[in-house]
Every structure is written in structure tokens, then in C-alpha cells.
CSV table of C-alpha atoms and ligand atoms in Angstrom, one decimal:
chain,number,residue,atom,x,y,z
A,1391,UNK,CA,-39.3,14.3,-4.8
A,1392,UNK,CA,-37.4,16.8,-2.5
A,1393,UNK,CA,-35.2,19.3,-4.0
A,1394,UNK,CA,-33.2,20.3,-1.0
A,1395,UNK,CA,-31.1,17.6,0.6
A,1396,UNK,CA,-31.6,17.0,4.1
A,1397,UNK,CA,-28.1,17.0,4.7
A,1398,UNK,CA,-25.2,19.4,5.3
A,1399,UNK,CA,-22.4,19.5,2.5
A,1400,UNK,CA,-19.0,18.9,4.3
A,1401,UNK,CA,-15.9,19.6,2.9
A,1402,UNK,CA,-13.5,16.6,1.9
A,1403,UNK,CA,-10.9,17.1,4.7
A,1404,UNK,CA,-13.6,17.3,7.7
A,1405,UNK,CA,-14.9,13.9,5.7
A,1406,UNK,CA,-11.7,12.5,5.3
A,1407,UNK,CA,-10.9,13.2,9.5
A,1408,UNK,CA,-14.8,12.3,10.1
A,1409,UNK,CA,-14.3,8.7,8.8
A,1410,UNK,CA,-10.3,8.3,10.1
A,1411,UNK,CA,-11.4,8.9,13.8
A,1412,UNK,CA,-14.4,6.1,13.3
A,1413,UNK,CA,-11.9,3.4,11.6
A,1414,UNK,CA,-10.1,2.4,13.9
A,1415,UNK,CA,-7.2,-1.1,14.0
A,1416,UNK,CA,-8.7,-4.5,14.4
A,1417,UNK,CA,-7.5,-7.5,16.3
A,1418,UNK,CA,-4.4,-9.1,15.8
A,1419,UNK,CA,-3.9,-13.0,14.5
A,1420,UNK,CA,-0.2,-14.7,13.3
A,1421,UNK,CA,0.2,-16.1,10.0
A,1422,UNK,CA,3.0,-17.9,8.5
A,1423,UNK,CA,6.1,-16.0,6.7
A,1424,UNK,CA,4.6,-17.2,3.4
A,1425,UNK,CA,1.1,-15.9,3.9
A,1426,UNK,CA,2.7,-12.4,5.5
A,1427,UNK,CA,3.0,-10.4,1.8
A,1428,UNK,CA,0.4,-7.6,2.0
A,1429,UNK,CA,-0.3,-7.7,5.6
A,1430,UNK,CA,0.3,-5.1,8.2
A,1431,UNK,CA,2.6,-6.0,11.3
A,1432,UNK,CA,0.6,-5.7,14.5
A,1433,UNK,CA,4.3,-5.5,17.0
A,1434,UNK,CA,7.5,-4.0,16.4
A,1435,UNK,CA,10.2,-6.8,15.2
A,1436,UNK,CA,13.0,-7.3,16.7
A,1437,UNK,CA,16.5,-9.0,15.8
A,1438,UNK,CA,17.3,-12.0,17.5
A,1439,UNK,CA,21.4,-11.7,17.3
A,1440,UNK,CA,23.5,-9.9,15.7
A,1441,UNK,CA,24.2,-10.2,12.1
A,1442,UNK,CA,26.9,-11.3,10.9
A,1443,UNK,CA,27.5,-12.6,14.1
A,1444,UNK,CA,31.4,-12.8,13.8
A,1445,UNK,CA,33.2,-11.2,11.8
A,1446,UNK,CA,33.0,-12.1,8.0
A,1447,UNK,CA,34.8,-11.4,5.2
A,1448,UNK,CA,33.3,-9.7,2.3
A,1449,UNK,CA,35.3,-11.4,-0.6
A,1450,UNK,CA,36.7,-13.9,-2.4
A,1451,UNK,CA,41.0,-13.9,-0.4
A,1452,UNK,CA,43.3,-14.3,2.2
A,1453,UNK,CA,42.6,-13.9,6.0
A,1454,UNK,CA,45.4,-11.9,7.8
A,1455,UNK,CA,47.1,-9.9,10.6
A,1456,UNK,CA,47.1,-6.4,9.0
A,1457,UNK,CA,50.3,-5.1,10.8
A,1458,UNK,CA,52.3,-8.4,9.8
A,1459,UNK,CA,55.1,-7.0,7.3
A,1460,UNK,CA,55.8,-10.3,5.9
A,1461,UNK,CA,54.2,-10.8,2.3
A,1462,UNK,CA,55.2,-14.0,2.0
A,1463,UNK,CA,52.8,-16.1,3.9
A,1464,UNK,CA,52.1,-20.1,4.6
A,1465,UNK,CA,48.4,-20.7,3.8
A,1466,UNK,CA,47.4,-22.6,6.5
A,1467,UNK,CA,43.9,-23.8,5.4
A,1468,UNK,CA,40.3,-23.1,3.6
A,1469,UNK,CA,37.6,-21.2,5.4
A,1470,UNK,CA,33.9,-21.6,3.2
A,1471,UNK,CA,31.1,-19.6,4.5
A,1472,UNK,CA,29.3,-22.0,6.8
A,1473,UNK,CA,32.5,-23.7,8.1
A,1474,UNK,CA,35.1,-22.2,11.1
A,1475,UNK,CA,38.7,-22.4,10.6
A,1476,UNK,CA,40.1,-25.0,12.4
A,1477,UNK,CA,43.6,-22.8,12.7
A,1478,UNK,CA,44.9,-19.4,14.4
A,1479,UNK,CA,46.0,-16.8,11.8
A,1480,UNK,CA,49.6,-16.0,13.3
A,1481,UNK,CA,52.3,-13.7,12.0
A,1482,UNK,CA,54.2,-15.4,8.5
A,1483,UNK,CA,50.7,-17.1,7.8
A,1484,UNK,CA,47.4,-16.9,6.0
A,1485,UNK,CA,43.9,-18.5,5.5
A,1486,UNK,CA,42.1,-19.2,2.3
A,1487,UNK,CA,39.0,-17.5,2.6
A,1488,UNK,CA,36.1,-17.3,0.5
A,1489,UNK,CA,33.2,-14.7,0.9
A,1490,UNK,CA,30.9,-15.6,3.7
A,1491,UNK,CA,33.1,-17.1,5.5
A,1492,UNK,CA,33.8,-16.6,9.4
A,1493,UNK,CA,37.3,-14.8,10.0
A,1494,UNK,CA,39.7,-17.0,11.7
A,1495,UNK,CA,40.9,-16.1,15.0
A,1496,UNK,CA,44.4,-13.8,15.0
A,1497,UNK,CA,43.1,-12.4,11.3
A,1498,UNK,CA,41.7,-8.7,11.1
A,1499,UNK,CA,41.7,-8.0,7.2
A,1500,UNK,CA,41.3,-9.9,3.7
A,1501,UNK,CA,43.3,-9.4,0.8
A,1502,UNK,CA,41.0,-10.0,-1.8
A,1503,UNK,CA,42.4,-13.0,-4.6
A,1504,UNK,CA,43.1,-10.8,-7.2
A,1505,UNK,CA,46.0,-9.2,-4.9
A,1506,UNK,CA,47.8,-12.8,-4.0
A,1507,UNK,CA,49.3,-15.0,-6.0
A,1508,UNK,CA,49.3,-18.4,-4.4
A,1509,UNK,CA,51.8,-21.1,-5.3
A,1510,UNK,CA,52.4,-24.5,-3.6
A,1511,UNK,CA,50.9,-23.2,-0.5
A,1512,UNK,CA,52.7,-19.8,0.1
A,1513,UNK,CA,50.8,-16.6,-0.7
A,1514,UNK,CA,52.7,-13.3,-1.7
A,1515,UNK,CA,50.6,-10.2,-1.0
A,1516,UNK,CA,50.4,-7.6,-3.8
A,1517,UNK,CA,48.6,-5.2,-1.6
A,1518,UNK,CA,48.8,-4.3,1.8
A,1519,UNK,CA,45.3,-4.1,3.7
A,1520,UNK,CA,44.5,-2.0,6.4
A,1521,UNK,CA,43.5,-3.5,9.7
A,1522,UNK,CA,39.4,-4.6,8.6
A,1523,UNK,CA,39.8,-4.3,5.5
A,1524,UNK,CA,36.7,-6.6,3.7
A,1525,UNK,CA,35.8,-7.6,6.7
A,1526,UNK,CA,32.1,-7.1,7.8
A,1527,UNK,CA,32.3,-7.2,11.6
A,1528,UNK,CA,29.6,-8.4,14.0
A,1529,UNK,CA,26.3,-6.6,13.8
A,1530,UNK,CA,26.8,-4.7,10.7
A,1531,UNK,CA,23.5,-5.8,9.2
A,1532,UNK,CA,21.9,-5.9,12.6
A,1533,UNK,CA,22.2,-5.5,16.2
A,1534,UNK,CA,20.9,-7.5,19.0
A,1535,UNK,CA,17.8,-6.5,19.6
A,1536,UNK,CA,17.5,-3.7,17.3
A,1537,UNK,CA,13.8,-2.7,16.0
A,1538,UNK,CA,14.0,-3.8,12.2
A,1539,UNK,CA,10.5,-3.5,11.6
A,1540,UNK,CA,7.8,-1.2,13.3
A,1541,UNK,CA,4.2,-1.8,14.0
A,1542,UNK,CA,1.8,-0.9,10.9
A,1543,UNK,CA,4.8,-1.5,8.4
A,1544,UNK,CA,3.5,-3.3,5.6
A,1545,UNK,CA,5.0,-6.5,4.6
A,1546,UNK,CA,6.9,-6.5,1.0
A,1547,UNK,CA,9.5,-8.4,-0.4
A,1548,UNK,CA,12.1,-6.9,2.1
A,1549,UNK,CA,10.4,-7.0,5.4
A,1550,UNK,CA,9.8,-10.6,4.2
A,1551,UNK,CA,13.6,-10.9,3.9
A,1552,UNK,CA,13.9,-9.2,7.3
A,1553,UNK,CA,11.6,-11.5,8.7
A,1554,UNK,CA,13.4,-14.3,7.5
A,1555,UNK,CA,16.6,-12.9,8.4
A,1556,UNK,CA,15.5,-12.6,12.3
A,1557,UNK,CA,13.5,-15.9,12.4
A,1558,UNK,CA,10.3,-14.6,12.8
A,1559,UNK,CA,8.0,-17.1,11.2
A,1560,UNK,CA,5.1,-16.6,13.0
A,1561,UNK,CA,3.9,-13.0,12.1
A,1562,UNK,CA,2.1,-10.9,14.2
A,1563,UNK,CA,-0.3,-9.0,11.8
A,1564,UNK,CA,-3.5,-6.9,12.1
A,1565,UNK,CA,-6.5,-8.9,10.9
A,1566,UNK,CA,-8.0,-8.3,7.2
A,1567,UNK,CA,-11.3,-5.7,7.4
A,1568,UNK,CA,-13.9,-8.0,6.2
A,1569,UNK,CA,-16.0,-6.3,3.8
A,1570,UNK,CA,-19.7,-6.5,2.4
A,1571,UNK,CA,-20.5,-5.3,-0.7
A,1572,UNK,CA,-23.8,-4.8,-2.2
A,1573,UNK,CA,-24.6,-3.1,-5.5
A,1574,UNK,CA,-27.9,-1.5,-5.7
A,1575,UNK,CA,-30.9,-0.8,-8.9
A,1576,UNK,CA,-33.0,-2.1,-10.8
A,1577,UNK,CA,-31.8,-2.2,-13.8
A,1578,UNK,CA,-28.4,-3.9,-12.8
A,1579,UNK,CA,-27.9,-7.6,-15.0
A,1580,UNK,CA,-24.6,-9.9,-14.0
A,1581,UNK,CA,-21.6,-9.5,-16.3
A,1582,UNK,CA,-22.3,-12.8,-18.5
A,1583,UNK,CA,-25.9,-11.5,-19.2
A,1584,UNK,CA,-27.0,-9.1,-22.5
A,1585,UNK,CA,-28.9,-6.4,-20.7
A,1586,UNK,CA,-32.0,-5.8,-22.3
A,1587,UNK,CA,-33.0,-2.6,-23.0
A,1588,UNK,CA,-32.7,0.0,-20.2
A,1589,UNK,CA,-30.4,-2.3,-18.3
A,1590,UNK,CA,-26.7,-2.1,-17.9
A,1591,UNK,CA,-24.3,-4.4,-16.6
A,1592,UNK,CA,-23.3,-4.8,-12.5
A,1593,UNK,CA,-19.4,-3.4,-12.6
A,1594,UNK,CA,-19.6,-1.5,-9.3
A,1595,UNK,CA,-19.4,-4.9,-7.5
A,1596,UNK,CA,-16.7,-6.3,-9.3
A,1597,UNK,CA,-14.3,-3.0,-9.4
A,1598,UNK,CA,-15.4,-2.6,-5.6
A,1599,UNK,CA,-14.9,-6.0,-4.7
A,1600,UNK,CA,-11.1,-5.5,-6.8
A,1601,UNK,CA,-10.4,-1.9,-4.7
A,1602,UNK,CA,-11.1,-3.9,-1.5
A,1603,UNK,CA,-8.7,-6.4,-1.8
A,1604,UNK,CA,-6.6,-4.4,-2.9
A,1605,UNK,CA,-6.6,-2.1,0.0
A,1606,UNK,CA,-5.9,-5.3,2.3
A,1607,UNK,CA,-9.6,-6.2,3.0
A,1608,UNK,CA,-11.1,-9.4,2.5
A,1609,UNK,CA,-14.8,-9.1,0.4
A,1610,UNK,CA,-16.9,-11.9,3.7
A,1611,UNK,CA,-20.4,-10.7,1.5
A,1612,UNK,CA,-21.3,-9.4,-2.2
A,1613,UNK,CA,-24.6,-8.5,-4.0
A,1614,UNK,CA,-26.9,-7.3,-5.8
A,1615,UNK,CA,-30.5,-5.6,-4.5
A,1616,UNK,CA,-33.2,-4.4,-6.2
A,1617,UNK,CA,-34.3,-1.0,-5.5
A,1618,UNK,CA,-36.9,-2.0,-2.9
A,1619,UNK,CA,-37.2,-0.8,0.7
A,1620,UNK,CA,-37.4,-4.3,2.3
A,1621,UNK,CA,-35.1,-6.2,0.1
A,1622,UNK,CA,-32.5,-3.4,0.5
A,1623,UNK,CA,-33.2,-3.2,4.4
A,1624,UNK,CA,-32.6,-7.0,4.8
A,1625,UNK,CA,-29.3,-7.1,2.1
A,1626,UNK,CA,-27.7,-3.9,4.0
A,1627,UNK,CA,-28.6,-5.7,8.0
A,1628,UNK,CA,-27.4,-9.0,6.6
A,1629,UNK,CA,-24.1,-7.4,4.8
A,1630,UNK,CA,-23.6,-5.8,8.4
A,1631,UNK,CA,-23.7,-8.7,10.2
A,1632,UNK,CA,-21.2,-10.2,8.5
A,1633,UNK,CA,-18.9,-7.0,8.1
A,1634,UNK,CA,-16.8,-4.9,9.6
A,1635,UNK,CA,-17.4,-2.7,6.6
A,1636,UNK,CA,-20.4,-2.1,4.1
A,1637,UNK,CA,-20.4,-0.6,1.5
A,1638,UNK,CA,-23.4,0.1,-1.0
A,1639,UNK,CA,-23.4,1.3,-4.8
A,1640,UNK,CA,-26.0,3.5,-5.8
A,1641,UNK,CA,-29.4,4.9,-4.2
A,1642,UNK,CA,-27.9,7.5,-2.6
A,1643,UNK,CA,-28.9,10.4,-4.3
A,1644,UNK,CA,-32.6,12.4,-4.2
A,1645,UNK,CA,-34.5,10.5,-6.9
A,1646,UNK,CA,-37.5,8.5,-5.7
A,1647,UNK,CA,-35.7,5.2,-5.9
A,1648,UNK,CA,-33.2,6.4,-4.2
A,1649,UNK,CA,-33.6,4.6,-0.1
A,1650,UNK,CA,-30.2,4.0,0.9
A,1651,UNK,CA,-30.0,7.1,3.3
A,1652,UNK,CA,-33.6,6.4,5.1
A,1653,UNK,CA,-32.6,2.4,5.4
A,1654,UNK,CA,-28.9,3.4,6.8
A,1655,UNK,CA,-30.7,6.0,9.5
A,1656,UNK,CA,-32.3,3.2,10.5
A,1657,UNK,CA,-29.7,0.6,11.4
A,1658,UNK,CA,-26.6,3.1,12.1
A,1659,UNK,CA,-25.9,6.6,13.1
A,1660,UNK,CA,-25.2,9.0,9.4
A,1661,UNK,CA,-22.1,11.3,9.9
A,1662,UNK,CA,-22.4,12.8,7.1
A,1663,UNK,CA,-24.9,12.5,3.9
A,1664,UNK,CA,-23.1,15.3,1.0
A,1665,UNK,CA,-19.2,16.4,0.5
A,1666,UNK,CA,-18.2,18.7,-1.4
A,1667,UNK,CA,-16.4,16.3,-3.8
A,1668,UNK,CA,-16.7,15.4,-7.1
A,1669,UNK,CA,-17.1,13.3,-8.9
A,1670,UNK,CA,-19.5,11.6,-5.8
A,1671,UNK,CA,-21.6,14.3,-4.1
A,1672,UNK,CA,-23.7,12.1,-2.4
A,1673,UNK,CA,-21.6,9.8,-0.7
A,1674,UNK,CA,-22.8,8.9,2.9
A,1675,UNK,CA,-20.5,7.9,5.8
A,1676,UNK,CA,-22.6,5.7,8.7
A,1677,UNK,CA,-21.4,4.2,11.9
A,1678,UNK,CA,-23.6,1.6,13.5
A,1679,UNK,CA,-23.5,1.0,17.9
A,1680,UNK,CA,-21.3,-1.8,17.1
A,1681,UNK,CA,-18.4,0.0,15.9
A,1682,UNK,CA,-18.9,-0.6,12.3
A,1683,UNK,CA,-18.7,1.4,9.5
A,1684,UNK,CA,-21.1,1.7,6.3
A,1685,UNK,CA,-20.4,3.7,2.9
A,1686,UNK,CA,-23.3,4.9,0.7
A,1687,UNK,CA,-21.3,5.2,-2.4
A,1688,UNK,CA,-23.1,6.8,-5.1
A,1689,UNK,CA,-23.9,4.5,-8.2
A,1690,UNK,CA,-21.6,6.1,-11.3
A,1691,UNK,CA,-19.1,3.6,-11.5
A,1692,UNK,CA,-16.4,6.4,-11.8
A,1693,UNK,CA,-18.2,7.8,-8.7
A,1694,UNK,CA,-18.1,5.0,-6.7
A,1695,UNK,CA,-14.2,4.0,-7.8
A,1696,UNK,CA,-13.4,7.8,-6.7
A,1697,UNK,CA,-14.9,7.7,-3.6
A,1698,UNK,CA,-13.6,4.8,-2.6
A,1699,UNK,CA,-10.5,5.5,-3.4
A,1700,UNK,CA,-10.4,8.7,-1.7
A,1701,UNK,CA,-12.3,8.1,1.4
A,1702,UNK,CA,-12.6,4.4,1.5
A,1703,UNK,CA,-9.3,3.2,1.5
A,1704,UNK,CA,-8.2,4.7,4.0
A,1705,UNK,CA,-10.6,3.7,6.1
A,1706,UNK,CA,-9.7,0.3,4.9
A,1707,UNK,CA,-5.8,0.3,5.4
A,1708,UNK,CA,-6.3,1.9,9.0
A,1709,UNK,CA,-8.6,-0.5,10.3
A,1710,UNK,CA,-6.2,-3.3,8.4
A,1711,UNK,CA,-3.5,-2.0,10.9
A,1712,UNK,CA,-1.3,0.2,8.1
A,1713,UNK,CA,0.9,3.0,9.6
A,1714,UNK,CA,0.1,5.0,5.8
A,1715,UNK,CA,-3.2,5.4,4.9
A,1716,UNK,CA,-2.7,8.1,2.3
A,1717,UNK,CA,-1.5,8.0,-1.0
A,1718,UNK,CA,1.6,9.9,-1.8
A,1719,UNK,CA,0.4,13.0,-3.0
A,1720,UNK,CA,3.4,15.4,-5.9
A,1721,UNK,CA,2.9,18.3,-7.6
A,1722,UNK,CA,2.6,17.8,-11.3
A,1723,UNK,CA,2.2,20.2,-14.4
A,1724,UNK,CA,-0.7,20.1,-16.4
A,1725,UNK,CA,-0.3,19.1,-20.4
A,1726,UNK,CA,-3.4,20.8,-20.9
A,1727,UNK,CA,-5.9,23.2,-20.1
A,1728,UNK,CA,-8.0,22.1,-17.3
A,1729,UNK,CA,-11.4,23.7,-16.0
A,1730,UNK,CA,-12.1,23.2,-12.5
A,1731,UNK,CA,-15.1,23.0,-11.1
A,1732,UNK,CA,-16.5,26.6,-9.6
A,1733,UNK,CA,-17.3,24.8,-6.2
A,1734,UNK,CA,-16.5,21.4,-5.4
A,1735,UNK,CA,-13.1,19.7,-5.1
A,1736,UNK,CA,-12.6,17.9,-8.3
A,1737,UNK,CA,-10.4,14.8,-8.7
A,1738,UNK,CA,-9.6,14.3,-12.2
A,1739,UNK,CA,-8.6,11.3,-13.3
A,1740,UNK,CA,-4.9,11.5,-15.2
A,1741,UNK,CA,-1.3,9.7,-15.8
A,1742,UNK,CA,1.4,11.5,-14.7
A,1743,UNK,CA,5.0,10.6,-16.2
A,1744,UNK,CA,8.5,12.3,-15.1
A,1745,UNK,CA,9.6,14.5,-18.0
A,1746,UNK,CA,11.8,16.8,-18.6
A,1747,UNK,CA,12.9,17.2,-14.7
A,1748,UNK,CA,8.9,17.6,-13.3
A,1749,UNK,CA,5.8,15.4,-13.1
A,1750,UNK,CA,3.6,15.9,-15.9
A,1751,UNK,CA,-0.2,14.7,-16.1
A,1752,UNK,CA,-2.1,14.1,-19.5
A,1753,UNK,CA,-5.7,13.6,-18.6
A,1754,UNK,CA,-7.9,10.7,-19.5
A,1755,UNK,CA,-10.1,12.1,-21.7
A,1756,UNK,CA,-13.8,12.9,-20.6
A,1757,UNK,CA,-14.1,13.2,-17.1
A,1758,UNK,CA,-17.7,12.2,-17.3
A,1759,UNK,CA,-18.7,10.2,-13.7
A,1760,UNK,CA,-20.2,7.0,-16.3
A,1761,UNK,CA,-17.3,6.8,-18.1
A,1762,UNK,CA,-15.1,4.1,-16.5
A,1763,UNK,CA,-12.6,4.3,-19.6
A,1764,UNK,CA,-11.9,8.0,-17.6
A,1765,UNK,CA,-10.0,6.1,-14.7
A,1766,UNK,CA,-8.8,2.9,-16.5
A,1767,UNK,CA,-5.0,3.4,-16.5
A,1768,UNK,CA,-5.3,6.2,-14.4
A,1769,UNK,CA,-1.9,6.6,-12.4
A,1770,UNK,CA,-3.3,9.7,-10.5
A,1771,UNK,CA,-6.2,12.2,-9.3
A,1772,UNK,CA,-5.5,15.6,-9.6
A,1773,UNK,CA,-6.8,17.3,-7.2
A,1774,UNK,CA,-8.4,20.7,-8.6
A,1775,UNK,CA,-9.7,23.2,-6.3
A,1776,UNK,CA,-13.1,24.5,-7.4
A,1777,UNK,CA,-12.5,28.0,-9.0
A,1778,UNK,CA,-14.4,30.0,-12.2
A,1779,UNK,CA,-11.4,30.3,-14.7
A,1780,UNK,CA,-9.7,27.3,-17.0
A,1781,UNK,CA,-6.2,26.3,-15.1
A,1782,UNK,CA,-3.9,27.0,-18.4
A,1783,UNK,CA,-1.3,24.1,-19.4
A,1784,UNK,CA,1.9,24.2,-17.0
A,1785,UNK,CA,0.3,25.1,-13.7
A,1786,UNK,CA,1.6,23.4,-11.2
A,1787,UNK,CA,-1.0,21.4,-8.9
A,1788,UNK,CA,-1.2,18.4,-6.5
A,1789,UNK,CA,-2.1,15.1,-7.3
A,1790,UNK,CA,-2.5,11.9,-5.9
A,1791,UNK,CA,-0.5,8.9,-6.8
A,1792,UNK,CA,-2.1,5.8,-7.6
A,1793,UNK,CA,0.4,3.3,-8.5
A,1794,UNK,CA,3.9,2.7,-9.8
A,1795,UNK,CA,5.1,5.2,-12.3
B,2758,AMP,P1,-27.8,5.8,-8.8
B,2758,AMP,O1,-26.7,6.4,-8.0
B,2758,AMP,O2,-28.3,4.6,-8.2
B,2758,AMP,O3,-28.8,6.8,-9.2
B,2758,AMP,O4,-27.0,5.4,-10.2
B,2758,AMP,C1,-26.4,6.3,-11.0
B,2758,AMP,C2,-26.0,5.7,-12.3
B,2758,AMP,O5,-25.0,4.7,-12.0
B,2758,AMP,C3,-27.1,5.0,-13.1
B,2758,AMP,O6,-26.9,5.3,-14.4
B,2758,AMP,C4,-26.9,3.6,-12.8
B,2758,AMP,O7,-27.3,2.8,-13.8
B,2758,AMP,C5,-25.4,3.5,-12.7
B,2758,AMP,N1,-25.1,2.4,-11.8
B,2758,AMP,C6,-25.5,2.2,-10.5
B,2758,AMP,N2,-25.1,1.1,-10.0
B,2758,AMP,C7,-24.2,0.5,-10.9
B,2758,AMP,C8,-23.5,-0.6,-10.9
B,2758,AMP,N3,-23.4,-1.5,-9.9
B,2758,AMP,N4,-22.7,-0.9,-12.0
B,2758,AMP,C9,-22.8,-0.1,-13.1
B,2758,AMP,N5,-23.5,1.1,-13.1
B,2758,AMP,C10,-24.2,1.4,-12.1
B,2759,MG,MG1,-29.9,3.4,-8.6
């Protein structure tokens, strides 16, 4: 068993810009509006007219001329939203006008209904308005050919709306990074199995398989290898075939069951076999002739969750098309003493809440790389720079933000 790794430790930026330059956008394909949520747009999206496309009153009224002194006005007719008034607004009259509904011709303002009393068709004005007053004009939501939507946006509940709104139903997105996954060792059992003694239960595949999708990729492959050079060389090739993206659990590290670094040298090219990152030392970044991309994530299931998270994902949402591949990253004050490590990176698992006008973070206990309680509920990783003395409650460091608040 070798005691000195074979490869050089890189720092977590150079890795992070190592595996960024490699990932790079896939193809584009259309799907319908309803199957657009999650996706990234592949073109910039453009409205079709203006919006409102006349001019439309904002409330509940009376359609008028502005400048007419008279406050004692014939109502001519009723304007709904989706009908046009059949009548021209002239001085001495007024149309009924509820909100939504195109302003008749001669009219420039409303005078909302609770300013006019209306009796046997003659409305008396208890306000004046102003010329436009209520009265969205044409292209106040959008312009003609204005850009509502840019390339790499991701779609939500509002670009949804958007796309609705300029009658894009055919979307033009990035296709989904199809992903392999393959959990590695011997003494992995499936979930619904007891593991006898010495064995523990496969949750690297399943959490992976949950990060993936999550991160926009769609899971094409998943598995389970023993630790045994030809079983692992086929499962890896095959996972590759099928991918854009593999990604291994375990057997990366030095022990002598450890073969995922001599089997990736052989089918891709290894950028890099160490950061300086914990917890998840050993992670190993691979690029194959074809363009594809292959993770060696190490087996701790808080290991693998961290790397992923941090170097995976982003991989992930940039080959997925996504203009933001990194997560939002705040300063927060620690609750409580924290001791870094004295020289890796260390991303600490934590929840962060807003309190008393700054972000605090309470860690999750012990920050042991087995223990997946550690990131369950996590909101946040803060990220420690390595140093020799505790980091006393209230200093201010950076973390970054996992989810909602
Ligand atoms: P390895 O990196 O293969 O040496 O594995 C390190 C530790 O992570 C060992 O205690 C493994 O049992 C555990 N481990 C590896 N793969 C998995 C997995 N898929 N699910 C849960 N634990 C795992
Ligand atoms: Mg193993």
C-alpha cells in the first residue's frame, strides 16, 4: 500500500476553474410550456407585441376626456375587458368601464367608481383626473420586441408566466446532462436489505441520484460495483457510454481496494486526483477524448454529498445551459466556537437564519464525513479557511447558501 499519493493536491478554486472550463453547454431541444419548469432557456425570448396593446384602464370607472370641465356626463355604454367600445368618448359624455378593459377612443383618463355617482345614465364626477390617470398605456408591461427573458435564465413560475404572456409555447431549452451513477465496495447491501455484519447500506446512490436531479440532470444509469478491477472497469465504460457524466462513490482513496484512479487513467485523461478540501480529499476530476466528464467521489456519504455539491453541480447546471452555476454565497456570524482545519478548506455543514439584523449559522453537530445527520437540514456550508486557532462565536465568515431560508 503506497503512502504518498501520486497526485498533486490542488487548491479548491484551481479545481473549481479546472472542471468549469471542461463542462461546457449541451445541445438544445424544445419542450412544451408545461414541461419548461426547471429547464434552462437555450435563446433569448422575445415579446411578440406590446402589452397592453391599447391603452387600458387599471380600475373599476368612468372613461373620459381629462380637460372636459363638465362633471355631469351621459354614460354612453359598457366597456368589459375583452370587448371594444362600440362609441367615441366626446366632451359631456362617459363610458362605463371596468378594469381590463380597452379605453374607448376620445377618452384619456378613468375616474375610478368610487368617485361617480351614476344615476339613470348620467354620471357626476367627484374628482377630477388628470390626463392618464388609471390608464395603463400601450407597452407598459412590454414592448415589441423587447428581450424578456435571456439565454441560461432558468425557468420558474414567472418566466413561465412570461412565456405564456409572449406565446412562446415551444421552448427553446438546453438539453438535461444525462448522468451515470455507480456506487462502489464491497460491503454495500440495497436499502430494503439488513446488512449483515460488516455491511452497511448503499445511500450514496440514492442521495446522488437526488443531488442530480436536482441540479437539472437526468440519472440515464445507476449501480452498484463490487470492489473488483474488471467488474468496476466494465460498470465505469458502460456508465460512460451512456453519460455525459459519471460519477463514482468510493475507491478513491489509497487503500488496496481502492482502483477507481488506475481504472479512470485508463479510459479518460485525470485532471486532477487530491484538493485541498474537506471533507473529500480524494476527489478525482477525469475527462475522457469524447468530451465527457467523470467524478471519483470519495465514499463518506457526507464526502460525496460535499463534493458534489461544491464541484459537481456546477459542472452539472453549466453543461444544463444555466447562466448561475454558483450558489449564492453571505457572510454569516458564527453561534459558536468553530475550529478550522490547520490546512484544508473546510466546508462545514450549518443552518443559517436572519437574526437580529445579520445571518447567523448554528452548526449541525459533529462534522464527522460518515455522519449524514451532519448535512440533513443543512441550509449552508461555511466555508472555513484552514488556520491553527478556534474561530470564537461572532466572527464573521462566508458561507454558502443551500436553499430557501
Ligand atoms: P471508500 O471511499 O470506498 O473507502 O469508503 C469510505 C467509507 O464510506 C466506508 O466506510 C464506506 O463503507 C462508506 N461508503 C462507501 N460507499 C458508500 C455508499 N454508497 N453508501 C454508504 N456508505 C458508503
Ligand atoms: Mg470502498
Amino acid at each position: 500500500m503506497p503512502r504518498v499519493s501520486a497526485y498533486d493536491m490542488v487548491e479548491v478554486g484551481q479545481a473549481l476553474e479546472t472542471i468549469l472550463a471542461r463542462a461546457t453547454p449541451l445541445s438544445s431541444e424544445r419542450v412544451e410550456l408545461t414541461q419548461a419548469r426547471g429547464r434552462f432557456l437555450s435563446e433569448d425570448i422575445r415579446a411578440d407585441a406590446d402589452l397592453p396593446a391599447l391603452p387600458r384602464s387599471a380600475v373599476d370607472g368612468y372613461a373620459v376626456i381629462a380637460s372636459d370641465p363638465a362633471d355631469d356626463l351621459e354614460v354612453l355604454e359598457e366597456v368589459t375587458a375583452g370587448h371594444l367600445a362600440s362609441a367615441r368618448v366626446r366632451r359631456g359624455a362617459a363610458v362605463r368601464i371596468m378594469t381590463g378593459g380597452s379605453l374607448p377612443e376620445g377618452a384619456d383618463a378613468v375616474v375610478m367608481v368610487e368617485d361617480v355617482e351614476e344615476v339613470d345614465g348620467r354620471a357626476t364626477l367627484q374628482h377630477r383626473p388628470r390626463s392618464g390617470e388609471n390608464v395603463h398605456p400601450p407597452g407598459m408591461d412590454l414592448t415589441h420586441g423587447q428581450a424578456v427573458l435571456c439565454k441560461g435564465a432558468r425557468v420558474g413560475a414567472a418566466e413561465v408566466g412570461l412565456l405564456a404572456t409572449v406565446g412562446c409555447t415551444s421552448v427553446p431549452v438546453f438539453r438535461k446532462p444525462r448522468v451515470a451513477i455507480l456506487a462502489t465496495g464491497d460491503e454495500l447491501v440495497e436499502p430494503h436489505l439488513t446488512p449483515p455484519p460488516g455491511a452497511v447500506r448503499d445511500s450514496n446512490r440514492f442521495a446522488l441520484m437526488a443531488a442530480a436531479e436536482e441540479a437539472g440532470a437526468e440519472v440515464v444509469s445507476q449501480s452498484h460495483a463490487l470492489d473488483e478491477e474488471a467488474a468496476l472497469d466494465k460498470a465505469m465504460r458502460d456508465g460512460l457510454a451512456v453519460a455525459d457524466v459519471l460519477l463514482t462513490s468510493g475507491g478513491v482513496s489509497m487503500g488496496t481496494r481502492d482502483l477507481i484512479k488506475p481504472l479512470l487513467e485508463r479510459m479518460a485523461t485525470i485532471q486532477f486526483g487530491r484538493v485541498s478540501f474537506k471533507p473529500g480529499k480524494p476527489l478525482t476530476f477525469a475527462t475522457t477524448t469524447d468530451g465527457k466528464l467523470a467524478f471519483g467521489l470519495p465514499g463518506f456519504p457526507v464526502s460525496s454529498l460535499v463534493t458534489f455539491e461544491v464541484f459537481v453541480r456546477p459542472a452539472l447546471l453549466k453543461m444544463g445551459g444555466a447562466e448561475r452555476v454558483l450558489r449564492p454565497r453571505v457572510e454569516v456570524a458564527l453561534r459558536h466556537d468553530v475550529r478550522p482545519d490547520p490546512v484544508r478548506v473546510e466546508y462545514q455543514r450549518a443552518t443559517v437564519a436572519w437574526e437580529d439584523h445579520h445571518f447567523v449559522a448554528r452548526t449541525t453537530g459533529l462534522q464527522s464525513s460518515s455522519r449524514l445527520m451532519s448535512i440533513a437540514g443543512a441550509n449552508a456550508l461555511l466555508e472555513l479557511q484552514p488556520g491553527t486557532q478556534p474561530l470564537p462565536a461572532g466572527t464573521m465568515i462566508a458561507a454558502l447558501l443551500l436553499a430557501n431560508l
